[in-house]
Short mmCIF file of C-alpha atoms in Angstrom, two decimals:
data_model
loop_
_atom_site.label_atom_id
_atom_site.label_comp_id
_atom_site.label_asym_id
_atom_site.label_seq_id
_atom_site.Cartn_x
_atom_site.Cartn_y
_atom_site.Cartn_z
CA UNK A 23 256.35 -92.60 212.22
CA UNK A 24 256.16 -96.26 212.90
CA UNK A 25 253.29 -97.72 210.98
CA UNK A 26 253.56 -101.21 212.32
CA UNK A 27 252.70 -100.18 215.86
CA UNK A 28 249.85 -98.05 214.57
CA UNK A 29 248.54 -100.97 212.56
CA UNK A 30 248.65 -103.18 215.62
CA UNK A 31 246.73 -100.55 217.54
CA UNK A 32 243.99 -100.69 214.95
CA UNK A 33 243.90 -104.46 215.03
CA UNK A 34 243.29 -104.32 218.74
CA UNK A 35 240.47 -101.85 218.37
CA UNK A 36 238.45 -103.37 215.54
CA UNK A 37 236.85 -106.74 215.92
CA UNK A 38 237.45 -108.00 212.36
CA UNK A 39 241.03 -108.36 211.15
CA UNK A 40 241.89 -105.58 208.65
CA UNK A 41 242.07 -106.38 204.94
CA UNK A 42 244.16 -104.57 202.37
CA UNK A 43 245.14 -101.02 203.35
CA UNK A 44 243.60 -98.49 200.94
CA UNK A 45 244.33 -95.12 202.55
CA UNK A 46 247.37 -94.22 204.62
CA UNK A 47 247.38 -90.80 206.25
CA UNK A 48 250.85 -90.04 207.53
CA UNK A 49 251.55 -87.19 209.98
CA UNK A 50 249.27 -84.85 208.06
CA UNK A 51 249.53 -81.12 208.69
CA UNK A 52 247.48 -78.50 206.87
CA UNK A 53 247.98 -74.76 207.28
CA UNK A 54 245.74 -72.12 205.83
CA UNK A 55 247.14 -68.67 205.22
CA UNK A 56 244.24 -66.32 205.62
CA UNK A 57 243.98 -62.63 204.89
CA UNK A 58 241.97 -61.69 207.93
CA UNK A 59 239.60 -58.84 207.36
CA UNK A 60 237.86 -56.63 209.85
CA UNK A 61 239.29 -55.01 212.89
CA UNK A 62 241.35 -56.79 215.43
CA UNK A 63 240.60 -56.34 219.07
CA UNK A 64 244.20 -55.57 219.95
CA UNK A 65 246.88 -54.01 217.86
CA UNK A 66 244.28 -52.10 215.86
CA UNK A 67 246.50 -49.15 214.99
CA UNK A 68 247.53 -50.56 211.64
CA UNK A 69 247.94 -48.57 208.49
CA UNK A 70 245.85 -49.45 205.46
CA UNK A 71 248.72 -50.40 203.20
CA UNK A 72 250.83 -52.31 205.69
CA UNK A 73 251.89 -55.34 203.63
CA UNK A 74 251.50 -57.83 206.47
CA UNK A 75 247.95 -56.69 207.10
CA UNK A 76 246.04 -59.42 208.85
CA UNK A 77 247.89 -62.35 207.30
CA UNK A 78 247.37 -65.08 209.83
CA UNK A 79 248.01 -68.78 209.67
CA UNK A 80 245.35 -71.28 210.69
CA UNK A 81 246.72 -74.64 211.70
CA UNK A 82 243.76 -76.80 210.67
CA UNK A 83 245.38 -80.22 211.03
CA UNK A 84 248.26 -80.97 213.36
CA UNK A 85 249.77 -84.33 212.65
CA UNK A 86 246.95 -86.78 211.94
CA UNK A 87 247.92 -90.38 211.16
CA UNK A 88 245.82 -93.46 210.54
CA UNK A 89 245.36 -96.31 208.09
CA UNK A 90 242.05 -97.23 206.48
CA UNK A 91 241.37 -100.70 205.14
CA UNK A 92 239.24 -102.17 202.41
CA UNK A 93 235.59 -102.64 203.33
CA UNK A 94 235.67 -100.24 206.25
CA UNK A 95 233.25 -97.42 206.71
CA UNK A 96 234.82 -94.82 208.90
CA UNK A 97 232.84 -92.16 210.68
CA UNK A 98 234.61 -88.88 211.35
CA UNK A 99 233.29 -86.86 214.26
CA UNK A 100 234.32 -83.74 216.11
CA UNK A 101 233.01 -80.31 216.98
CA UNK A 102 232.81 -77.50 214.42
CA UNK A 103 236.25 -76.37 213.31
CA UNK A 104 237.97 -79.55 214.47
CA UNK A 105 239.40 -80.17 211.00
CA UNK A 106 237.00 -82.86 209.72
CA UNK A 107 236.34 -81.24 206.35
CA UNK A 108 239.98 -80.25 205.91
CA UNK A 109 241.01 -83.86 206.55
CA UNK A 110 238.51 -85.08 203.95
CA UNK A 111 239.67 -82.52 201.38
CA UNK A 112 243.26 -83.53 201.99
CA UNK A 113 242.38 -87.22 201.50
CA UNK A 114 240.80 -86.38 198.14
CA UNK A 115 243.88 -84.36 197.23
CA UNK A 116 242.07 -81.04 196.98
CA UNK A 117 243.96 -79.37 199.80
CA UNK A 118 247.72 -79.78 199.60
CA UNK A 119 249.30 -80.80 202.92
CA UNK A 120 251.90 -78.48 204.42
CA UNK A 121 253.61 -81.50 205.98
CA UNK A 122 253.07 -85.25 205.76
CA UNK A 123 251.20 -87.06 203.01
CA UNK A 124 248.15 -89.10 202.08
CA UNK A 125 248.58 -92.33 200.13
CA UNK A 126 245.68 -94.16 198.50
CA UNK A 127 245.11 -97.11 196.22
CA UNK A 128 243.00 -95.00 193.86
CA UNK A 129 241.95 -91.38 193.84
CA UNK A 130 239.26 -90.97 196.53
CA UNK A 131 236.04 -89.22 195.50
CA UNK A 132 234.12 -86.70 197.49
CA UNK A 133 230.37 -86.56 197.34
CA UNK A 134 230.54 -82.90 196.36
CA UNK A 135 228.96 -83.01 192.94
CA UNK A 136 226.82 -79.91 193.54
CA UNK A 137 229.44 -77.42 192.47
CA UNK A 138 229.58 -78.76 188.93
CA UNK A 139 225.89 -78.27 188.25
CA UNK A 140 224.25 -75.27 186.56
CA UNK A 141 221.04 -74.10 188.27
CA UNK A 142 219.55 -72.62 185.07
CA UNK A 143 219.52 -75.97 183.31
CA UNK A 144 217.09 -78.86 183.67
CA UNK A 145 217.70 -81.72 186.06
CA UNK A 146 218.22 -84.02 183.09
CA UNK A 147 221.07 -81.93 181.65
CA UNK A 148 222.60 -81.60 185.09
CA UNK A 149 222.68 -85.38 185.41
CA UNK A 150 224.79 -85.49 182.23
CA UNK A 151 227.08 -82.69 183.43
CA UNK A 152 227.46 -84.14 186.92
CA UNK A 153 228.18 -87.60 185.56
CA UNK A 154 230.85 -86.25 183.23
CA UNK A 155 232.37 -84.27 186.10
CA UNK A 156 232.67 -87.55 188.00
CA UNK A 157 234.49 -89.05 185.03
CA UNK A 158 231.74 -91.32 183.74
CA UNK A 159 231.61 -91.87 179.98
CA UNK A 160 228.61 -90.41 178.15
CA UNK A 161 227.06 -93.78 177.22
CA UNK A 162 227.22 -94.98 180.81
CA UNK A 163 225.39 -91.84 182.00
CA UNK A 164 222.58 -92.52 179.54
CA UNK A 165 222.23 -96.02 180.99
CA UNK A 166 222.25 -94.71 184.55
CA UNK A 167 219.92 -91.78 183.92
CA UNK A 168 216.65 -93.59 184.70
CA UNK A 169 218.10 -95.05 187.86
CA UNK A 170 219.34 -91.63 189.04
CA UNK A 171 215.98 -89.97 188.41
CA UNK A 172 214.19 -92.75 190.20
CA UNK A 173 216.52 -92.69 193.20
CA UNK A 174 216.16 -88.92 193.48
CA UNK A 175 212.35 -89.25 193.12
CA UNK A 176 212.26 -86.47 190.54
CA UNK A 177 210.30 -88.17 187.74
CA UNK A 178 207.86 -85.27 187.37
CA UNK A 179 210.38 -82.44 187.67
CA UNK A 180 213.34 -83.62 185.66
CA UNK A 181 212.63 -81.24 182.73
CA UNK A 182 212.44 -78.17 184.94
CA UNK A 183 215.44 -75.92 185.64
CA UNK A 184 217.26 -76.96 188.78
CA UNK A 185 216.85 -73.53 190.37
CA UNK A 186 213.12 -74.22 190.64
CA UNK A 187 213.75 -77.27 192.85
CA UNK A 188 213.34 -77.16 196.60
CA UNK A 189 216.57 -77.51 198.57
CA UNK A 190 215.63 -81.08 199.47
CA UNK A 191 215.05 -81.97 195.81
CA UNK A 192 218.38 -80.44 194.81
CA UNK A 193 220.19 -82.34 197.52
CA UNK A 194 218.52 -85.59 196.47
CA UNK A 195 219.55 -85.08 192.87
CA UNK A 196 223.16 -84.31 193.82
CA UNK A 197 223.34 -87.37 196.06
CA UNK A 198 221.77 -89.60 193.42
CA UNK A 199 224.25 -88.49 190.74
CA UNK A 200 227.22 -88.89 193.05
CA UNK A 201 226.41 -92.45 194.16
CA UNK A 202 225.50 -93.60 190.66
CA UNK A 203 229.07 -94.61 189.91
CA UNK A 204 231.05 -97.26 191.75
CA UNK A 205 233.47 -95.71 194.17
CA UNK A 206 236.48 -97.48 195.52
CA UNK A 207 236.98 -94.82 198.16
CA UNK A 208 234.10 -92.44 198.83
CA UNK A 209 233.92 -89.48 201.14
CA UNK A 210 230.52 -88.30 202.31
CA UNK A 211 230.61 -84.95 204.06
CA UNK A 212 227.34 -84.13 205.86
CA UNK A 213 225.38 -85.17 202.78
CA UNK A 214 223.16 -87.53 204.73
CA UNK A 215 221.68 -84.69 206.70
CA UNK A 216 219.57 -83.74 203.69
CA UNK A 217 216.16 -84.89 202.65
CA UNK A 218 213.40 -86.40 204.72
CA UNK A 219 213.68 -89.44 206.95
CA UNK A 220 212.80 -91.87 204.16
CA UNK A 221 215.44 -90.50 201.79
CA UNK A 222 218.01 -90.56 204.59
CA UNK A 223 217.22 -94.21 205.15
CA UNK A 224 217.75 -95.00 201.46
CA UNK A 225 220.97 -92.98 201.36
CA UNK A 226 222.36 -94.96 204.26
CA UNK A 227 221.39 -98.20 202.52
CA UNK A 228 223.19 -97.02 199.40
CA UNK A 229 226.34 -96.27 201.37
CA UNK A 230 226.24 -99.71 202.95
CA UNK A 231 225.91 -101.08 199.41
CA UNK A 232 229.08 -99.27 198.31
CA UNK A 233 230.89 -100.73 201.29
CA UNK A 234 229.75 -104.22 200.46
CA UNK A 235 231.18 -103.81 196.94
CA UNK A 236 234.67 -103.72 198.47
CA UNK A 237 234.60 -99.96 198.82
CA UNK A 238 235.81 -97.81 201.67
CA UNK A 239 233.58 -95.02 202.90
CA UNK A 240 234.39 -92.01 205.06
CA UNK A 241 231.34 -90.41 206.60
CA UNK A 242 231.50 -86.97 208.20
CA UNK A 243 228.43 -86.19 210.23
CA UNK A 244 227.15 -84.52 213.33
CA UNK A 245 224.40 -87.09 213.56
CA UNK A 246 225.69 -89.76 215.95
CA UNK A 247 222.75 -91.92 214.95
CA UNK A 248 223.72 -92.15 211.29
CA UNK A 249 227.36 -92.69 212.27
CA UNK A 250 226.42 -95.49 214.64
CA UNK A 251 224.07 -97.02 212.03
CA UNK A 252 226.52 -96.95 209.12
CA UNK A 253 230.08 -97.07 210.42
CA UNK A 254 232.36 -99.87 211.49
CA UNK A 255 235.00 -97.55 212.90
CA UNK A 256 235.01 -93.98 214.17
CA UNK A 257 237.71 -91.31 214.24
CA UNK A 258 237.33 -88.39 216.62
CA UNK A 259 239.12 -85.17 215.72
CA UNK A 260 239.60 -82.29 218.10
CA UNK A 261 241.39 -79.06 217.17
CA UNK A 262 243.20 -80.70 214.30
CA UNK A 263 244.41 -83.70 216.26
CA UNK A 264 243.31 -87.30 216.42
CA UNK A 265 241.67 -87.78 219.81
CA UNK A 266 240.48 -91.35 219.44
CA UNK A 267 240.21 -94.08 216.83
CA UNK A 268 238.18 -97.22 217.42
CA UNK A 269 234.81 -98.94 217.42
CA UNK A 270 231.72 -96.74 217.05
CA UNK A 271 230.22 -97.30 220.51
CA UNK A 272 233.28 -96.44 222.58
CA UNK A 273 234.36 -93.42 220.49
CA UNK A 274 230.87 -91.94 220.30
CA UNK A 275 230.47 -92.48 224.03
CA UNK A 276 233.78 -90.78 224.78
CA UNK A 277 232.94 -87.92 222.41
CA UNK A 278 229.54 -87.39 223.94
CA UNK A 279 231.11 -87.58 227.38
CA UNK A 280 233.44 -84.73 226.46
CA UNK A 281 230.56 -82.65 225.11
CA UNK A 282 229.06 -80.07 227.38
CA UNK A 283 232.54 -79.15 228.48
CA UNK A 284 233.54 -75.56 227.77
CA UNK A 285 235.61 -76.25 224.63
CA UNK A 286 232.66 -77.55 222.59
CA UNK B 10 259.33 -99.17 208.22
CA UNK B 11 258.04 -95.66 207.53
CA UNK B 12 254.69 -94.74 206.07
CA UNK B 13 255.97 -94.05 202.55
CA UNK B 14 257.51 -97.54 202.32
CA UNK B 15 254.42 -99.10 203.83
CA UNK B 16 252.31 -97.29 201.22
CA UNK B 17 254.61 -98.29 198.37
CA UNK B 18 254.59 -101.92 199.52
CA UNK B 19 250.79 -101.96 199.39
CA UNK B 20 250.74 -100.26 196.01
CA UNK B 21 249.33 -96.98 197.30
CA UNK B 22 250.14 -93.67 195.60
CA UNK B 23 250.39 -90.20 197.02
CA UNK B 24 247.02 -88.50 196.55
CA UNK B 25 246.93 -85.31 194.55
CA UNK B 26 250.41 -85.84 193.17
CA UNK B 27 250.84 -84.14 189.83
CA UNK B 28 251.21 -86.73 187.07
CA UNK B 29 253.93 -86.34 184.43
CA UNK B 30 252.95 -84.01 181.60
CA UNK B 31 252.11 -86.67 179.01
CA UNK B 32 249.91 -88.60 181.44
CA UNK B 33 248.29 -85.36 182.54
CA UNK B 34 247.41 -84.44 178.96
CA UNK B 35 246.07 -87.93 178.41
CA UNK B 36 243.86 -87.63 181.52
CA UNK B 37 242.60 -84.31 180.24
CA UNK B 38 241.84 -85.81 176.85
CA UNK B 39 239.73 -88.44 178.61
CA UNK B 40 237.71 -85.61 180.16
CA UNK B 41 237.11 -83.85 176.83
CA UNK B 42 233.39 -84.69 176.91
CA UNK B 43 233.14 -82.88 180.24
CA UNK B 44 234.85 -79.76 178.85
CA UNK B 45 232.74 -79.70 175.69
CA UNK B 46 229.46 -80.37 177.50
CA UNK B 47 230.24 -77.74 180.10
CA UNK B 48 230.98 -75.22 177.33
CA UNK B 49 227.70 -75.98 175.53
CA UNK B 50 225.62 -75.90 178.71
CA UNK B 51 227.21 -72.63 179.86
CA UNK B 52 226.29 -71.00 176.53
CA UNK B 53 222.78 -72.36 176.86
CA UNK B 54 222.42 -71.15 180.46
CA UNK B 55 223.79 -67.70 179.59
CA UNK B 56 221.39 -67.36 176.69
CA UNK B 57 218.39 -68.31 178.77
CA UNK B 58 218.91 -65.26 180.93
CA UNK B 59 218.47 -62.87 177.98
CA UNK B 60 215.29 -62.45 175.97
CA UNK B 61 217.17 -62.34 172.69
CA UNK B 62 219.20 -65.40 173.73
CA UNK B 63 221.58 -66.65 171.06
CA UNK B 64 221.14 -63.44 169.05
CA UNK B 65 223.42 -61.62 171.49
CA UNK B 66 226.42 -63.67 170.44
CA UNK B 67 226.24 -62.02 167.02
CA UNK B 68 224.64 -58.74 168.08
CA UNK B 69 227.20 -57.72 170.67
CA UNK B 70 230.22 -57.45 168.30
CA UNK B 71 228.03 -55.71 165.68
CA UNK B 72 227.05 -53.01 168.17
CA UNK B 73 230.63 -52.66 169.44
CA UNK B 74 231.90 -52.29 165.88
CA UNK B 75 229.19 -49.70 165.15
CA UNK B 76 230.20 -47.52 168.10
CA UNK B 77 233.92 -47.71 167.34
CA UNK B 78 233.27 -47.24 163.63
CA UNK B 79 231.36 -44.00 164.14
CA UNK B 80 233.75 -42.52 166.73
CA UNK B 81 236.99 -43.44 165.01
CA UNK B 82 235.52 -42.74 161.58
CA UNK B 83 234.92 -39.14 162.62
CA UNK B 84 238.24 -38.83 164.50
CA UNK B 85 240.33 -40.07 161.61
CA UNK B 86 238.60 -37.86 159.05
CA UNK B 87 240.08 -38.36 155.59
CA UNK B 88 242.96 -40.43 157.00
CA UNK B 89 240.54 -43.35 157.32
CA UNK B 90 241.81 -46.67 155.94
CA UNK B 91 240.28 -47.94 152.68
CA UNK B 92 237.06 -49.88 152.90
CA UNK B 93 236.66 -48.42 156.41
CA UNK B 94 233.43 -50.12 157.58
CA UNK B 95 234.71 -53.58 156.64
CA UNK B 96 238.10 -52.75 158.15
CA UNK B 97 236.46 -52.06 161.52
CA UNK B 98 234.13 -55.08 161.34
CA UNK B 99 236.95 -57.54 160.61
CA UNK B 100 239.17 -55.93 163.25
CA UNK B 101 236.61 -55.83 166.05
CA UNK B 102 235.18 -59.30 165.37
CA UNK B 103 238.56 -61.04 165.29
CA UNK B 104 239.94 -59.06 168.21
CA UNK B 105 236.91 -59.95 170.34
CA UNK B 106 237.62 -63.62 169.83
CA UNK B 107 241.06 -63.16 171.39
CA UNK B 108 239.95 -60.89 174.18
CA UNK B 109 236.87 -62.93 175.19
CA UNK B 110 238.93 -66.10 175.44
CA UNK B 111 241.64 -64.36 177.45
CA UNK B 112 239.17 -62.81 179.90
CA UNK B 113 237.03 -65.87 180.46
CA UNK B 114 240.02 -68.19 180.44
CA UNK B 115 241.81 -66.07 183.02
CA UNK B 116 238.83 -66.33 185.37
CA UNK B 117 238.13 -70.01 184.70
CA UNK B 118 239.79 -71.32 187.88
CA UNK B 119 238.79 -68.41 190.11
CA UNK B 120 235.13 -68.44 189.09
CA UNK B 121 234.87 -72.23 189.45
CA UNK B 122 236.53 -72.32 192.85
CA UNK B 123 233.70 -74.34 194.42
CA UNK B 124 234.02 -76.97 191.68
CA UNK B 125 237.81 -77.07 192.00
CA UNK B 126 237.49 -77.58 195.75
CA UNK B 127 234.97 -80.39 195.59
CA UNK B 128 235.89 -82.63 192.68
CA UNK B 129 239.20 -84.05 191.54
CA UNK B 130 239.86 -83.85 187.79
CA UNK B 131 242.67 -82.38 185.69
CA UNK B 132 242.22 -78.65 186.28
CA UNK B 133 243.20 -77.87 182.71
CA UNK B 134 239.70 -78.97 181.77
CA UNK B 135 238.32 -75.66 183.08
CA UNK B 136 240.32 -73.16 180.97
CA UNK B 137 239.94 -75.51 178.01
CA UNK B 138 236.15 -75.50 178.50
CA UNK B 139 236.16 -71.71 178.14
CA UNK B 140 238.29 -72.01 175.00
CA UNK B 141 235.73 -74.44 173.56
CA UNK B 142 232.89 -72.14 174.63
CA UNK B 143 234.45 -69.19 172.79
CA UNK B 144 235.23 -71.35 169.78
CA UNK B 145 231.56 -72.33 169.54
CA UNK B 146 230.61 -68.66 169.84
CA UNK B 147 233.08 -67.60 167.17
CA UNK B 148 231.51 -69.89 164.58
CA UNK B 149 228.28 -67.89 165.01
CA UNK B 150 230.21 -64.61 165.00
CA UNK B 151 232.06 -65.46 161.80
CA UNK B 152 228.87 -66.36 159.93
CA UNK B 153 227.47 -62.96 160.98
CA UNK B 154 230.71 -61.34 159.81
CA UNK B 155 230.47 -63.02 156.39
CA UNK B 156 226.95 -61.65 155.93
CA UNK B 157 227.90 -58.10 156.96
CA UNK B 158 231.02 -58.05 154.77
CA UNK B 159 228.98 -59.23 151.81
CA UNK B 160 226.36 -56.54 152.42
CA UNK B 161 229.16 -53.95 152.63
CA UNK B 162 230.15 -54.85 149.07
CA UNK B 163 233.12 -57.18 149.53
CA UNK B 164 232.95 -59.80 146.77
CA UNK B 165 232.80 -63.40 148.01
CA UNK B 166 236.18 -64.94 147.26
CA UNK B 167 237.63 -68.39 147.67
CA UNK B 168 240.10 -66.86 150.15
CA UNK B 169 237.21 -66.32 152.59
CA UNK B 170 237.68 -69.98 153.46
CA UNK B 171 241.15 -69.15 154.78
CA UNK B 172 239.38 -67.80 157.87
CA UNK B 173 239.19 -71.45 158.98
CA UNK B 174 242.99 -71.93 159.34
CA UNK B 175 243.19 -68.46 160.89
CA UNK B 176 240.62 -69.44 163.54
CA UNK B 177 242.57 -72.64 164.18
CA UNK B 178 245.80 -70.67 164.71
CA UNK B 179 244.01 -68.12 166.90
CA UNK B 180 242.35 -70.87 168.96
CA UNK B 181 245.70 -72.49 169.69
CA UNK B 182 247.14 -69.09 170.60
CA UNK B 183 244.12 -68.19 172.76
CA UNK B 184 244.30 -71.54 174.55
CA UNK B 185 247.92 -70.84 175.48
CA UNK B 186 247.06 -67.35 176.73
CA UNK B 187 244.02 -68.64 178.66
CA UNK B 188 246.07 -71.36 180.40
CA UNK B 189 248.84 -68.93 181.28
CA UNK B 190 246.47 -66.25 182.56
CA UNK B 191 244.31 -68.67 184.54
CA UNK B 192 247.33 -69.81 186.53
CA UNK B 193 248.33 -66.20 187.20
CA UNK B 194 244.85 -65.20 188.40
CA UNK B 195 244.48 -68.36 190.49
CA UNK B 196 247.51 -67.38 192.53
CA UNK B 197 247.22 -63.59 192.40
CA UNK B 198 243.64 -62.44 192.30
CA UNK B 199 244.86 -58.87 191.65
CA UNK B 200 245.51 -59.82 188.02
CA UNK B 201 241.75 -59.64 187.39
CA UNK B 202 242.03 -55.90 188.09
CA UNK B 203 244.76 -55.66 185.47
CA UNK B 204 242.83 -57.58 182.81
CA UNK B 205 240.92 -54.58 181.40
CA UNK B 206 244.21 -52.70 181.07
CA UNK B 207 245.93 -55.61 179.33
CA UNK B 208 242.93 -55.80 177.01
CA UNK B 209 243.09 -52.12 176.18
CA UNK B 210 246.82 -52.32 175.54
CA UNK B 211 246.31 -55.05 172.95
CA UNK B 212 243.23 -53.36 171.54
CA UNK B 213 244.99 -50.08 170.77
CA UNK B 214 248.37 -51.56 169.92
CA UNK B 215 247.19 -54.10 167.37
CA UNK B 216 245.45 -51.70 165.00
CA UNK B 217 241.85 -52.75 165.42
CA UNK B 218 240.59 -49.27 164.53
CA UNK B 219 243.39 -47.66 162.52
CA UNK B 220 245.99 -48.80 159.98
CA UNK B 221 249.26 -49.26 161.88
CA UNK B 222 251.39 -49.21 158.72
CA UNK B 223 250.10 -45.77 157.73
CA UNK B 224 250.49 -44.28 161.22
CA UNK B 225 254.02 -45.64 161.65
CA UNK B 226 255.11 -44.99 158.06
CA UNK B 227 257.74 -42.53 159.26
CA UNK B 228 259.18 -45.07 161.73
CA UNK B 229 260.17 -48.04 159.54
CA UNK B 230 262.15 -49.65 162.39
CA UNK B 231 259.05 -49.78 164.59
CA UNK B 232 257.06 -51.16 161.71
CA UNK B 233 259.49 -54.07 161.47
CA UNK B 234 258.85 -54.84 165.15
CA UNK B 235 255.16 -54.96 164.31
CA UNK B 236 255.80 -57.89 161.99
CA UNK B 237 256.14 -59.89 165.22
CA UNK B 238 253.06 -58.58 167.06
CA UNK B 239 250.88 -61.71 167.18
CA UNK B 240 247.48 -60.04 167.35
CA UNK B 241 248.43 -57.53 164.67
CA UNK B 242 249.40 -60.51 162.51
CA UNK B 243 245.97 -62.12 163.08
CA UNK B 244 244.17 -58.94 162.06
CA UNK B 245 246.34 -58.40 158.97
CA UNK B 246 245.73 -62.00 157.87
CA UNK B 247 241.99 -61.70 158.56
CA UNK B 248 241.62 -58.48 156.58
CA UNK B 249 243.84 -59.79 153.82
CA UNK B 250 241.74 -62.87 153.18
CA UNK B 251 238.37 -61.14 153.60
CA UNK B 252 238.48 -57.57 152.37
CA UNK B 253 238.66 -56.03 148.93
CA UNK B 254 241.96 -54.17 148.57
CA UNK B 255 243.98 -55.88 151.33
CA UNK B 256 246.65 -58.57 151.01
CA UNK B 257 248.46 -60.96 153.38
CA UNK B 258 252.28 -61.06 153.50
CA UNK B 259 252.70 -64.84 153.25
CA UNK B 260 255.34 -64.98 156.01
CA UNK B 261 252.64 -63.78 158.45
CA UNK B 262 251.04 -67.22 158.34
CA UNK B 263 254.32 -68.69 159.59
CA UNK B 264 254.88 -66.04 162.23
CA UNK B 265 251.33 -66.43 163.55
CA UNK B 266 251.61 -70.23 163.67
CA UNK B 267 254.92 -69.91 165.48
CA UNK B 268 253.39 -67.63 168.11
CA UNK B 269 250.45 -69.98 168.57
CA UNK B 270 252.69 -73.03 169.08
CA UNK B 271 254.97 -71.13 171.44
CA UNK B 272 252.12 -69.78 173.57
CA UNK B 273 250.43 -73.18 173.77
CA UNK B 274 253.62 -74.79 175.06
CA UNK B 275 254.30 -72.02 177.56
CA UNK B 276 250.67 -71.99 178.74
CA UNK B 277 250.42 -75.77 179.09
CA UNK B 278 253.66 -76.18 181.02
CA UNK B 279 252.96 -73.19 183.29
CA UNK B 280 249.47 -74.41 184.07
CA UNK B 281 250.48 -78.01 184.66
CA UNK B 282 253.36 -77.03 186.95
CA UNK B 283 250.92 -75.61 189.53
CA UNK B 284 248.32 -78.39 189.21
CA UNK B 285 248.50 -79.42 192.88
CA UNK B 286 247.81 -75.94 194.19
CA UNK B 287 244.58 -74.85 192.47
CA UNK B 288 242.35 -76.33 195.18
CA UNK B 289 244.08 -74.45 197.95
CA UNK B 290 241.77 -72.44 200.17
CA UNK B 291 243.35 -69.06 200.75
#
């Protein structure tokens, strides 16, 4: 893999000269080994205890390479199953690559705070738990608490158990906790699709704010509007491969041009 | 210039790479507030689901001990050990501490899969959180045990305080077992099916309900092997310091501590070695 040519390619595509590289994705392959269940269309005369029963390999990423720079916000687009989420999980280090590697200046964070929270507990306690899960010290969470509640617009409900919240309220709380800390590299996977229009607006503002604080943001979304509004660069994945990497207008245009064809 | 050199030149590190053991432990220590808070909140959330709430932490071992006490009291007839009711209480209460930590610890990665797949933190935090959770529970359980043993006519002795070092030794041992088992179950889900059997093996082999030394009195060689059965050691120590008419062979304290240290080292190293793989989706 020759990085220098790839870097030049990126320079050509983006209007501003790149700053310090923060994430290097090098020839990344990810395979999933899946125990398929259910009946296969062909070859269905299998015995129950056959050891190789339905073990199939899914090649989710097939050699993706790119370099992300400081201050960039990169939109990741592609149809369902194109490997967007797998790529993001590999960048965070949650999914080990089967080949290739991801290098980063600091450990990237994913906006996936929801899994750490306990639905039976109040919003207030979940703010503490979520903050600790993100690695914030206890004192800092206490300072941020008001701000989080205010951003999530949950002033009147913060003492109630989280399971009583509407799905929009839960999503707002999770987003508010996750963006409360400063992220050097942040990955936002579909999170902006939640909440009403006003909250979406404020979320996008917040993400721009992170970028302005010398952060790098990856944004996975099916909403071309929020990608075009927030991102300075767009990566288009198709069936685990990098189709295009460049400015938002041209990539989104090319992607939308390809849509409507049978493979989408 | 290849990508690895390019990354190194710009001071980038491979993401998800397992840090060396000492750094890993340090990172986990920095997350101790997360583990402790998660343990406390889990207890709170569990208790909210039941009407009797916190009471169940003490009530559940009492009821278990009552059932076993009646059944095995009848079965053993006049071959019952001395001070039978207290014997059962001490045995069941202490054994449950081990078995609860092993079960919950073993499932700690599997049952938090969503969390493991969405946030990056030292995974050891999860089994350790269950160890803390059980340690918090056991403080309640032991206070209940003190009350019951007193009511059953065991005089309060200074040696009752020796339960504290015993709990420390058991906690270290349990942590090692929990770490080891959680790695096994994370890779081979089938182990969860084996857990009840492993539990039963330890339950019946460590003399929770009957006096091993009396049953094996005609096999002195086997009895010597029992000197090195860790859970048997815990129960002998527990009964020795608590009950009227029982004593602790002093070497048992050393054997038990040795087991605890050994298991903690094995568990920690085994768990750490697979750190990169716990988030795998398969």
